[in-house]
Coordinates of C-alpha atoms in Angstrom, one line a residue:
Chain A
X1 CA 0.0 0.0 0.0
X2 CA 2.7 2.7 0.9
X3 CA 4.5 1.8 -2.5
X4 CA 1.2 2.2 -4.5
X5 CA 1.1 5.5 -2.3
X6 CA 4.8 6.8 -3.4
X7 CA 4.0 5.5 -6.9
X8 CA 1.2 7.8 -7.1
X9 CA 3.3 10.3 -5.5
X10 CA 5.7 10.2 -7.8
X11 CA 3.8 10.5 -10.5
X12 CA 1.4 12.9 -9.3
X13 CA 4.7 15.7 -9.4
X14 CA 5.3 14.6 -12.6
X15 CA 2.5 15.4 -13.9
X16 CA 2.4 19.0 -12.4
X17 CA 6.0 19.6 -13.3
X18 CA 5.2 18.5 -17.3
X19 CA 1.8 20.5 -17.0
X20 CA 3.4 23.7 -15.6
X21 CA 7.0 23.2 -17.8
X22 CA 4.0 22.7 -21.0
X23 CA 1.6 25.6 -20.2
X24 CA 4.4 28.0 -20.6
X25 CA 4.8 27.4 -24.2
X26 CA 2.7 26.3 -26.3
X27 CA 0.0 28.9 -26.2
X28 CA -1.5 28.2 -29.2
X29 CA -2.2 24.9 -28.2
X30 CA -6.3 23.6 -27.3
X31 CA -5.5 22.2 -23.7
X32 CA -8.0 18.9 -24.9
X33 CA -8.0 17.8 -28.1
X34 CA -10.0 14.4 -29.5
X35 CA -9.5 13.4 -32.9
X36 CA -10.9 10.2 -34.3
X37 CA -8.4 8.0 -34.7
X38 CA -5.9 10.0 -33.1
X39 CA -7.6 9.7 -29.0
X40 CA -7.5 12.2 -26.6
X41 CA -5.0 14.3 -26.1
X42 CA -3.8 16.6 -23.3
X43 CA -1.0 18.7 -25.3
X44 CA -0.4 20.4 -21.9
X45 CA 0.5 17.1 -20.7
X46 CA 1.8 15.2 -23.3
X47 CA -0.8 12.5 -23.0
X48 CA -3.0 10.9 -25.4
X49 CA -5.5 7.9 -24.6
X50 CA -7.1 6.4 -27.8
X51 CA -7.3 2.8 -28.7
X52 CA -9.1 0.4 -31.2
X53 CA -12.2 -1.5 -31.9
X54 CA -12.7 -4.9 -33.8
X55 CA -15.5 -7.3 -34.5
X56 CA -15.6 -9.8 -37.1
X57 CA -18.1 -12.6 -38.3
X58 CA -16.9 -16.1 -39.3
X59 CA -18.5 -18.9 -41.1
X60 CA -15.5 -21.4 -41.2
X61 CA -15.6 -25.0 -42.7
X62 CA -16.8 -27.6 -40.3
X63 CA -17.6 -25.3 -37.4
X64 CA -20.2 -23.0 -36.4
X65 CA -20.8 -19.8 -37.8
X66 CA -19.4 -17.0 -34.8
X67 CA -20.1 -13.4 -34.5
X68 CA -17.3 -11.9 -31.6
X69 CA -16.3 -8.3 -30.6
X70 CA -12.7 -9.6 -30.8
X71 CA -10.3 -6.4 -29.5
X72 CA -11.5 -4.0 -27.3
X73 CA -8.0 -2.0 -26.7
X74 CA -7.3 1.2 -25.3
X75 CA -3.3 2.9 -25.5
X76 CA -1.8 5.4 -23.1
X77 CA 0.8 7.3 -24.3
X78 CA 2.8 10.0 -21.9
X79 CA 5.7 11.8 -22.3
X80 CA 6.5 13.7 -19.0
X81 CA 9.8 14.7 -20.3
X82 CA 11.9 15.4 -23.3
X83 CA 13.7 12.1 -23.4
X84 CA 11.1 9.3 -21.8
X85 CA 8.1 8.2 -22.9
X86 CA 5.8 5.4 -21.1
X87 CA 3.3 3.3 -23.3
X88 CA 0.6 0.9 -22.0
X89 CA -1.9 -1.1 -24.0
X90 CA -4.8 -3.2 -22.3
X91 CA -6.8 -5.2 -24.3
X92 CA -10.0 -7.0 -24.1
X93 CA -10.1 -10.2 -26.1
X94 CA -13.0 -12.1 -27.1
X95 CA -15.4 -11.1 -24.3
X96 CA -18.2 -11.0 -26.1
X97 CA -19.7 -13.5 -28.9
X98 CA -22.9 -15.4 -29.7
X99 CA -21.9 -18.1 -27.6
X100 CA -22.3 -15.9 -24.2
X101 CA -20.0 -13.4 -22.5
X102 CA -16.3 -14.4 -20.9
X103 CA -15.4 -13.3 -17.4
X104 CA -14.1 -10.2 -17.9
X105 CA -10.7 -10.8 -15.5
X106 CA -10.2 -13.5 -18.3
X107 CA -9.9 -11.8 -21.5
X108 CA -8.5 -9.1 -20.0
X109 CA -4.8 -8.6 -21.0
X110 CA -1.7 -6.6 -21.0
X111 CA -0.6 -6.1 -24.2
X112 CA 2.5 -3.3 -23.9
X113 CA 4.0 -1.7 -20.7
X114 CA 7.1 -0.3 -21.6
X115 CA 9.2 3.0 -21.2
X116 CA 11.5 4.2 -23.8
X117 CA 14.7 6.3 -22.8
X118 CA 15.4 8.8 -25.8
X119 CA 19.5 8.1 -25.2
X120 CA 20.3 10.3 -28.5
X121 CA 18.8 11.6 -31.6
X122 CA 19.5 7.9 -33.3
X123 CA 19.0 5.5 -30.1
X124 CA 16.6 4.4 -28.0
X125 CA 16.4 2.2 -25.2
X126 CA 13.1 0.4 -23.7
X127 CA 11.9 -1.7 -20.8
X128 CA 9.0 -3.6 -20.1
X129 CA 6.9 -5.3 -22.3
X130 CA 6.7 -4.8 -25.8
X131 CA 5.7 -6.6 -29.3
X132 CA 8.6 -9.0 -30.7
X133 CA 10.7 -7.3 -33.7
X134 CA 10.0 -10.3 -35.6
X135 CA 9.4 -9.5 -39.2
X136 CA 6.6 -6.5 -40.5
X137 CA 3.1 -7.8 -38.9
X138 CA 3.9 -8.9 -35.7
X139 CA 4.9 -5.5 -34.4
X140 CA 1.9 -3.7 -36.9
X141 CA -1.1 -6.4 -36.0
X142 CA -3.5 -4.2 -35.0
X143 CA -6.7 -4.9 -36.8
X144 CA -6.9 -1.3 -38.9
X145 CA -3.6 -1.1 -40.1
X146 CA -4.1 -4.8 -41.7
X147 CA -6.0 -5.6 -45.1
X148 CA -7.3 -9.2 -43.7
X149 CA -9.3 -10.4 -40.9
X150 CA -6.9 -13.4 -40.6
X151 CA -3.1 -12.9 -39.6
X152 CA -0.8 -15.5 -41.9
X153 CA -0.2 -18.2 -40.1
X154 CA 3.4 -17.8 -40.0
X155 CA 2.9 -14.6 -38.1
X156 CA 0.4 -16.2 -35.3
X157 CA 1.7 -16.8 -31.4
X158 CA 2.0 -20.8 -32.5
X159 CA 6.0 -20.2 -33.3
X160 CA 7.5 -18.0 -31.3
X161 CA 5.8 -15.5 -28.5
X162 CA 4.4 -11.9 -30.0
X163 CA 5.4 -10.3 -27.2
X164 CA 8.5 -10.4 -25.3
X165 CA 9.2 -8.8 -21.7
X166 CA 12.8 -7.2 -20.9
X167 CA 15.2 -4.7 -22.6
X168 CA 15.6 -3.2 -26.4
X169 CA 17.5 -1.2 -27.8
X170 CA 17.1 0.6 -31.6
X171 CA 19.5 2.5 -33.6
X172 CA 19.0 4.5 -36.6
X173 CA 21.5 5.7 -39.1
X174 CA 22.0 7.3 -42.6
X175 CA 23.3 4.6 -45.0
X176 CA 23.1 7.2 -48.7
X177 CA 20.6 9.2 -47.1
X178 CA 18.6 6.1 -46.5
X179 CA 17.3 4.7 -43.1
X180 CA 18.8 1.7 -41.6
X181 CA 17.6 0.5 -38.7
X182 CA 18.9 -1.7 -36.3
X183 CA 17.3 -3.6 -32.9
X184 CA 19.0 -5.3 -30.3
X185 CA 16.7 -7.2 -27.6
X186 CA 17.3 -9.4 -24.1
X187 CA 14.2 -11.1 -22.9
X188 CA 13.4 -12.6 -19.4
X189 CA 9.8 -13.6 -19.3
X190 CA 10.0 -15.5 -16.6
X191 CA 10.1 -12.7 -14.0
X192 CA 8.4 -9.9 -15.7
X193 CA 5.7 -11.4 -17.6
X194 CA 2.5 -9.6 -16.9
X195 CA -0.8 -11.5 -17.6
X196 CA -0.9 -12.9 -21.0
X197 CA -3.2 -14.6 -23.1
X198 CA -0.8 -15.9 -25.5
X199 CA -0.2 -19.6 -26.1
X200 CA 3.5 -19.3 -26.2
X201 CA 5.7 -17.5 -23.4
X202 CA 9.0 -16.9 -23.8
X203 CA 11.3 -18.4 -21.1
X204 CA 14.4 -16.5 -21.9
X205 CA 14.6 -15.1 -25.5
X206 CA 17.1 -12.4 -27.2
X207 CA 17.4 -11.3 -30.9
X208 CA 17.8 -9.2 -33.3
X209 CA 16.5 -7.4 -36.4
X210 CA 18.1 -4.9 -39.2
X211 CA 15.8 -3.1 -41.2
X212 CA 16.8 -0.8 -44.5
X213 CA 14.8 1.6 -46.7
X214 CA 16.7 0.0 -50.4
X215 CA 14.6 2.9 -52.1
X216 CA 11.9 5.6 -51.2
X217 CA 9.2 2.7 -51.6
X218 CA 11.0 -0.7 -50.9
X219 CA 12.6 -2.0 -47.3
X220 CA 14.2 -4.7 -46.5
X221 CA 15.0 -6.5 -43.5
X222 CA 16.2 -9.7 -41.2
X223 CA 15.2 -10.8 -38.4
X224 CA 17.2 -13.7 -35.6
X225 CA 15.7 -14.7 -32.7
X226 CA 16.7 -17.4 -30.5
X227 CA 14.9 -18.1 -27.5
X228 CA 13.7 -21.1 -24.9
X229 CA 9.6 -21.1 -24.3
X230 CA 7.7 -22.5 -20.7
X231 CA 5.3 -24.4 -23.4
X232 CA 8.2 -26.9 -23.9
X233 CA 8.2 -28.5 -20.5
X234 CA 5.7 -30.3 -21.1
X235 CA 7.9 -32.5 -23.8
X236 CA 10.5 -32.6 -21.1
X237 CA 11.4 -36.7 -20.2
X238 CA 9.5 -37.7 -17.4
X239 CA 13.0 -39.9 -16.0
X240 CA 15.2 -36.9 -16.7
X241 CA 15.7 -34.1 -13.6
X242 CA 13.6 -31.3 -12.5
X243 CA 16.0 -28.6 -13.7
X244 CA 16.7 -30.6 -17.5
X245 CA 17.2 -27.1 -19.5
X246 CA 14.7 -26.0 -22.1
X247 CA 15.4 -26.3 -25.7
X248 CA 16.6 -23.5 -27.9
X249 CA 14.6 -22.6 -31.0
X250 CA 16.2 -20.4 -33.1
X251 CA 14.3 -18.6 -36.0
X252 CA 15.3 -16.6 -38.9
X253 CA 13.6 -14.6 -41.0
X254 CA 13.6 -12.2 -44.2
X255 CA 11.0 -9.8 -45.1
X256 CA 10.2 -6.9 -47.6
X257 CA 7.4 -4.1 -48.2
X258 CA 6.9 -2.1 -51.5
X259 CA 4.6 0.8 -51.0
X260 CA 3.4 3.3 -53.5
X261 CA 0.2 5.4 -54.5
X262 CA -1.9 3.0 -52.7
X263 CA -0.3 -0.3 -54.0
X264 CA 1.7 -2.7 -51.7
X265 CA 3.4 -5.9 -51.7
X266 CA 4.6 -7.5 -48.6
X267 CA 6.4 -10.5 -48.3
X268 CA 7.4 -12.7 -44.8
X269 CA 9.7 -15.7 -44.9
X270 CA 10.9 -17.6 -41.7
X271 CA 12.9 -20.7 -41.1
X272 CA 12.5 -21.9 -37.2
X273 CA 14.1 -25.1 -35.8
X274 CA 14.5 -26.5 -32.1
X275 CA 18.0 -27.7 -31.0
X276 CA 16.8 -31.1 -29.4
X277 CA 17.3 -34.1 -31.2
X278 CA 14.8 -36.0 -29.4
X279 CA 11.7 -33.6 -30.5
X280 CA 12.7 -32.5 -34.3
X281 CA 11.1 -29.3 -35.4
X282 CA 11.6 -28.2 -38.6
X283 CA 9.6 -25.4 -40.3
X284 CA 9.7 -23.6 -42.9
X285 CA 7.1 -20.9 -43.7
X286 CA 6.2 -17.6 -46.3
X287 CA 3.4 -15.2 -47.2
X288 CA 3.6 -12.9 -50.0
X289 CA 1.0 -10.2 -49.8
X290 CA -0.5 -7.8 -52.5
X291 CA -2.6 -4.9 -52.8
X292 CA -4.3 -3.0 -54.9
X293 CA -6.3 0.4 -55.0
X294 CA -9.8 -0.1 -57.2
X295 CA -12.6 2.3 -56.6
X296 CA -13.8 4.5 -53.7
X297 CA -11.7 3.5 -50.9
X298 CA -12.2 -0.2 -51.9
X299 CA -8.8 -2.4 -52.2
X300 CA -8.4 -5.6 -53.8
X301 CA -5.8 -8.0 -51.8
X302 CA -4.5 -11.2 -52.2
X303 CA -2.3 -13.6 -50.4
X304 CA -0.4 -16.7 -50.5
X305 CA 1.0 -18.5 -47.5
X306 CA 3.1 -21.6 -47.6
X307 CA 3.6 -23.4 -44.2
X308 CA 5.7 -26.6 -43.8
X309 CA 6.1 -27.7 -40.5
X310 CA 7.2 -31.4 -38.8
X311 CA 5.1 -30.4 -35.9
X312 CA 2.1 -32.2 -37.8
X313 CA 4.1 -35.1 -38.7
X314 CA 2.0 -37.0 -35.9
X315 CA -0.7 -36.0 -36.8
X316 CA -0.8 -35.3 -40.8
X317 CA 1.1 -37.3 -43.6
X318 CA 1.5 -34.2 -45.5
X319 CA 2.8 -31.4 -43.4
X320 CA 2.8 -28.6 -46.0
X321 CA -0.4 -26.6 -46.2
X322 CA -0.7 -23.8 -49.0
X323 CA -3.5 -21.2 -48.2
X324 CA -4.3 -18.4 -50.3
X325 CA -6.8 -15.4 -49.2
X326 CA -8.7 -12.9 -51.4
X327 CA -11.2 -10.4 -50.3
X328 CA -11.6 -6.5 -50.6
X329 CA -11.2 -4.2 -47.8
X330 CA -13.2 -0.7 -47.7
X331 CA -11.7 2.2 -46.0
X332 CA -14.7 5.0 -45.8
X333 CA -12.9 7.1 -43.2
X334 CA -9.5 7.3 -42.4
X335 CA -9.1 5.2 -39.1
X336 CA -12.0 2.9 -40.1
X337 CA -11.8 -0.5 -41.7
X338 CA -14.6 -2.8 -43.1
X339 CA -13.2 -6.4 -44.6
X340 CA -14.5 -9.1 -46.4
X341 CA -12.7 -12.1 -47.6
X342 CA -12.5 -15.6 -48.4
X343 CA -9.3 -18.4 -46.9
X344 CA -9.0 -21.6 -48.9
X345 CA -6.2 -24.0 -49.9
X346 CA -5.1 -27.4 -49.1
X347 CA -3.5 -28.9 -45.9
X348 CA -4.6 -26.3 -43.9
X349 CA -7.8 -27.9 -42.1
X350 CA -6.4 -27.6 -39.1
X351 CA -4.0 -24.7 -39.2
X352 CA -6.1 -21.8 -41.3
X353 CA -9.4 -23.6 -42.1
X354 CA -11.5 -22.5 -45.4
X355 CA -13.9 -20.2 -44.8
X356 CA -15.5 -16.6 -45.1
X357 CA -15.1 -13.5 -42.9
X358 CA -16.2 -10.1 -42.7
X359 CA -14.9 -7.5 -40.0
X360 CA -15.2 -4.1 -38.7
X361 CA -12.3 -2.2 -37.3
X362 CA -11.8 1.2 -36.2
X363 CA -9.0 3.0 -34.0
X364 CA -11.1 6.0 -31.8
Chain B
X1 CA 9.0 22.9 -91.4
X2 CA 6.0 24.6 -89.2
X3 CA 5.1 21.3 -87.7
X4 CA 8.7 21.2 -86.4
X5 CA 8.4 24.5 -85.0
X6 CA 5.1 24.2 -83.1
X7 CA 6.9 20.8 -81.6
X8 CA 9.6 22.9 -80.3
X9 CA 8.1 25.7 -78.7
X10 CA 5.4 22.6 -77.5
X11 CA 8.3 20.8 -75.7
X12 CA 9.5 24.4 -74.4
X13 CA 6.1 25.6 -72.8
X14 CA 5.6 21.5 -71.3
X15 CA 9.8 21.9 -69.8
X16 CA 8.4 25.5 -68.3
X17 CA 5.0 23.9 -66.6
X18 CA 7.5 22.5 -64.4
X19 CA 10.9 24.1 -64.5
X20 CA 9.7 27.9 -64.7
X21 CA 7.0 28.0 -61.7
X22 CA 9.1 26.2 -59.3
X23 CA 9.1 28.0 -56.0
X24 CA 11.2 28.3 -52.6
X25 CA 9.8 27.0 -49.4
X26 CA 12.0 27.7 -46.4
X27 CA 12.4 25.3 -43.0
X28 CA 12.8 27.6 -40.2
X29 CA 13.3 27.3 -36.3
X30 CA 13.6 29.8 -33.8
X31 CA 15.7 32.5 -33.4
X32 CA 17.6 30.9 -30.2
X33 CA 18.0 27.5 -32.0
X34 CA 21.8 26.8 -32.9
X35 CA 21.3 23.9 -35.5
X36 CA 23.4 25.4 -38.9
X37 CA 22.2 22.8 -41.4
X38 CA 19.8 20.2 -41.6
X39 CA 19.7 17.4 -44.9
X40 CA 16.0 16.5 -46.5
X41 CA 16.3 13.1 -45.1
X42 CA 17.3 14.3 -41.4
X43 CA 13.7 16.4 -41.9
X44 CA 11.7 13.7 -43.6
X45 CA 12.7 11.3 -40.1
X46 CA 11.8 14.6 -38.2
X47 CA 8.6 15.5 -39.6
X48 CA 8.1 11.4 -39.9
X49 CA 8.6 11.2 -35.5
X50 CA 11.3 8.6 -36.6
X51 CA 14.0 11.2 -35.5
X52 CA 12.5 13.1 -32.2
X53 CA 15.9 14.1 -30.6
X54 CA 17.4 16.7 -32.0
X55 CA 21.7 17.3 -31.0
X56 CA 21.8 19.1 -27.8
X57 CA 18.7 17.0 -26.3
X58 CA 15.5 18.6 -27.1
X59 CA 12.5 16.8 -28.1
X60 CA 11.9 18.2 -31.9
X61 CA 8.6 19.6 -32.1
X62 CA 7.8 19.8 -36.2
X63 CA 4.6 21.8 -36.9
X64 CA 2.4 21.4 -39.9
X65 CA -0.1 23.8 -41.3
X66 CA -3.6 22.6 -41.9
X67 CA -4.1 19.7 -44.2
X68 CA -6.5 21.5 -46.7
X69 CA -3.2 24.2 -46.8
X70 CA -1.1 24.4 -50.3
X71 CA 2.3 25.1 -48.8
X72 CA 1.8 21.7 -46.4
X73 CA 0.7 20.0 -49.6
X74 CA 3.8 21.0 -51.4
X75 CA 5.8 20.6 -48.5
X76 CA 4.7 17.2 -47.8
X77 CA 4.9 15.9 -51.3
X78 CA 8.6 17.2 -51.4
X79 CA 9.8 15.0 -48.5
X80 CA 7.6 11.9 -48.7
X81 CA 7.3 12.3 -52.0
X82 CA 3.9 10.5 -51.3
X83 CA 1.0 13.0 -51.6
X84 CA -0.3 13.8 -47.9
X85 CA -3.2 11.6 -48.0
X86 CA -1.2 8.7 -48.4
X87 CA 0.9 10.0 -45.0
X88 CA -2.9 9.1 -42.9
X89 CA -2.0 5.3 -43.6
X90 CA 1.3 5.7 -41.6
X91 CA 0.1 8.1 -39.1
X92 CA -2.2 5.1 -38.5
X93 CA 0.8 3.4 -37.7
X94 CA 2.3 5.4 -35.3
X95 CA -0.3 5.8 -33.5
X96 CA -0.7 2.4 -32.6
X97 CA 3.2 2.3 -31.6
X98 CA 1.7 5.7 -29.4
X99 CA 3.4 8.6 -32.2
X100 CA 1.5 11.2 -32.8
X101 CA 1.5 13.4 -35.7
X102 CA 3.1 17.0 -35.9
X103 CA 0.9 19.6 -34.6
X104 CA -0.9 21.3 -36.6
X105 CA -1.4 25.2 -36.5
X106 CA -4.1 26.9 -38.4
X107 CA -1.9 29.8 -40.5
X108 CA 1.4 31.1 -40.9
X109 CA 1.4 33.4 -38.1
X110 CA 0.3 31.1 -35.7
X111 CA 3.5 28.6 -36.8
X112 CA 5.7 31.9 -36.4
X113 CA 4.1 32.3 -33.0
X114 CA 4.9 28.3 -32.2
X115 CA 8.6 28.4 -33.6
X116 CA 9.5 31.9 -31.6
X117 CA 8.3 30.0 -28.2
X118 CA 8.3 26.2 -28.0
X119 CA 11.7 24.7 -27.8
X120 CA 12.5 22.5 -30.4
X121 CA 10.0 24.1 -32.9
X122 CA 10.7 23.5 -36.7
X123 CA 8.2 24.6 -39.4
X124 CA 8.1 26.3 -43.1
X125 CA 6.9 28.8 -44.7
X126 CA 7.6 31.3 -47.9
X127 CA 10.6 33.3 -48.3
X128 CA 7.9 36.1 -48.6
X129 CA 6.2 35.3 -45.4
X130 CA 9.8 35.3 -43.2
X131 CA 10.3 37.1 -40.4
X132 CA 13.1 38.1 -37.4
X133 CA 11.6 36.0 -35.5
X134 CA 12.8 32.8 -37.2
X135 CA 15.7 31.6 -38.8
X136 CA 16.4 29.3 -42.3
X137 CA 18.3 26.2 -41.5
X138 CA 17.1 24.6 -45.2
X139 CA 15.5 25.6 -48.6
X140 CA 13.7 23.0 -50.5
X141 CA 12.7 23.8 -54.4
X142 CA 9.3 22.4 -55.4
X143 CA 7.8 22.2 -58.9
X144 CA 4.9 24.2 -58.1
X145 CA 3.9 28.2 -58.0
X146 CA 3.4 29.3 -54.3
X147 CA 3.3 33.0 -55.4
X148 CA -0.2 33.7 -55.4
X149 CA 0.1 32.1 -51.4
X150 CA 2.3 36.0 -51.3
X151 CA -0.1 37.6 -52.6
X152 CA -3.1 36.4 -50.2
X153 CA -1.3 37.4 -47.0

């Protein structure tokens, strides 16, 4: 209780140091400002609270049709001073659907908690918990920025965890007047997780990721990550000892993204293997991902994923699956979202089933 | 013989749509701000949020002018050389990574008014429209007549 007290001390003079260092300056500025799509913000403060909104409807082979307010997520953003910056994101997840209402302590979740340390105009350093530099749509997932309902399966929490809990640090430089970027990271999930809902939890993870704009339209980049998850103790040897370490996985991964005028193509590859000969994994995994601007707001886009994994080799004779997904997506205001599209291909019964979806999306 | 000629002076008027109405538009801080020079790129990351240090350890604070405004059309188009609509999509982005976009002021005098006070403060404007209270630490050349923008004020 006295810690919660000094906590909200603390930032209690914060506050009224920022407000009254703020207030001098910008006089120009509205002291509260909302913006759809942009949240409420206290300029005087340097705070903004906004968040995002998704529901989607899903008639899947084999299953029952399912209408579910998916993401209910709200951001915090505050900047108290020059160089620091604290970020939270909270997240309701599938509380609500036509098969009843979850507890909400349940689907409640803590997406990001993390402060970033400005160190110099090219480097930052954060703590906490934050989304894993893995590849382009792990770390952009939310459902407005994305033109499908469904995430490629090679980006879902089934390989490696989304988040990860510890330290990273970014530095950008000018390579030809061209951005590179590069991210360093050191995970430790074991002692900082704070409540998850994902499958996979890292144990101990670090990585790394480099990141360069090639032109004014096309980056590149490369991703490592090698990392021991809780999920695997369960193939632990019942003879062997308590403390038998964990194995390592290690996955590497390329990626690209064109943009221009409304067109885009992405593309995801990753190669993931664990380093324990008696439990083989061996997968190998791509999307490619295009875009393209018709009428009105209204995009066509199409993708192709290719997943070969042993994991099914129990299970499945064949363990490749190829999936494709076409559908339009209508953008009638700028933070809004409406999707429609249909997931089909072969092997993928258990991993992506065929099926049609429709979704709503909206940051407010 | 004539044909040839009309082609010429043809080519010359389409190489003067662009060439002969290109105009100035200056970046300018404030007055107290001892930055000497500043690339496109290091003001693309800037006005971008990708670069929000600036040397001595001031959050940079770019301001934009309205977005129905000519000069932040032209402005924007000559550093992401994406038109500003197309910018939205990626302020989308940064917002969910908790980046907002500059701050936007509704006219000239009220960015002159923003640069002269708030730390950090970087904005554009016309060489007609400059002041003491600002100084240039850039000039970009766009292919596009801001003059009548002179005349207005």
């Amino acid at each position: 209780m006295l810690k919660l007290l000094k906590l909200a001390l603390v930032l209690t003079l914060c506050c009224a140091y920022a407000m009254s260092a703020r207030a001098e300056h910008n006089s120009e500025q509205a002291w509260l400002d909302y913006h759809w799509g942009r949240g409420l913000n206290l300029p005087a403060l340097n705070l903004n609270i906004g968040g995002y909104f998704k529901a989607s409807y899903v008639r899947e082979e084999l299953s029952p049709d399912k209408f579910s307010v998916n993401d209910l997520s709200v951001f915090i953003t505050w900047s108290p001073f020059d160089r620091l910056r604290f970020f939270a994101e909270v997240e309701q997840h599938n509380w609500l659907s036509n098969e009843g209402v979850s507890r909400f302590n349940e689907t409640l979740s803590v997406e990001r908690l993390f402060v970033d340390v400005l160190l110099s105009e090219s480097s930052t350093l954060r703590f906490g918990k934050y989304l894993t530099p893995v590849g382009r749509w792990n770390v952009i997932h939310s459902a407005p920025l994305v033109w499908t309902t469904n995430r490629p399966v090679l980006t879902d929490d089934r390989s490696y965890a989304p988040r990860a809990n510890g330290v990273l640090l970014t530095h950008s430089h000018l390579v030809n007047e061209h951005n590179l970027d590069i991210t360093l990271y050191l995970d430790d999930s074991t002692d900082l997780e704070i409540k998850s809902r994902n499958n996979i939890v890292f144990d101990r993870a670090a990585g790394a990721r480099v990141n360069y704009e090639l032109t004014e339209h096309l980056q590149i980049g490369s991703s490592y990550l090698a990392y021991q998850k809780l999920s695997d103790m369960a193939l632990a040897d019942l003879n062997s000892p308590d403390d038998a370490p964990l194995p390592w996985h290690h996955l590497i991964g390329i990626d690209a993204l064109w943009q221009h005028n409304g067109y885009e193509v992405l593309f995801e590859s990753h190669y993931h293997l664990r380093d324990d000969p008696k439990h083989i994994l061996d997968e190998k995994s791509l999307f490619i991902q295009g875009v393209a601007p018709l009428v009105a707001q209204v995009s066509a886009v199409a993708r192709y994923e290719y997943f070969n994994s042993s994991i099914f080799r129990p299970l499945l004779q064949d363990t490749v699956a190829h999936i494709g997904v076409t559908g339009l997506a209508w953008r009638p205001f700028l933070p809004m979202v409406l999707k429609a599209e249909y997931r089909f291909g072969s092997g993928n019964q258990i991993i992506a089933p065929s099926g049609f979806y429709l979704s709503i999306a909206t940051f407010y | 013989m004539l044909l040839l000629r009309n082609r010429i002076i043809l080519s010359l008027l389409l190489l003067c749509s662009s060439a002969c109405f290109a105009d100035d538009i200056l970046i300018v801080m404030g007055q107290s701000y001892a930055v000497e020079k500043l690339s496109i790129k290091q003001l693309e990351n800037i006005y971008r949020r990708k670069t929000q240090l600036n040397q001595v350890g001031e959050r940079w604070n770019p301001i934009n002018l309205s977005a129905s405004d000519r000069l932040r059309a032209a402005f924007a188009q000559k550093i992401y050389q994406e038109p500003s609509e197309v910018m939205e999509a990626y302020w989308n982005t940064q917002y969910f990574q908790g980046i907002m976009p500059p701050y936007v002021v509704n006219s000239v005098e009220g960015m002159l008014r923003m640069l002269e006070t708030t730390p950090g403060a970087i904005g554009y404007l016309l060489p007609c429209q400059l002041d003491k209270r600002v100084r240039v630490v850039l000039k970009l050349t766009v292919n596009e007549s801001l003059a009548d923008l002179c005349e207005k004020k």
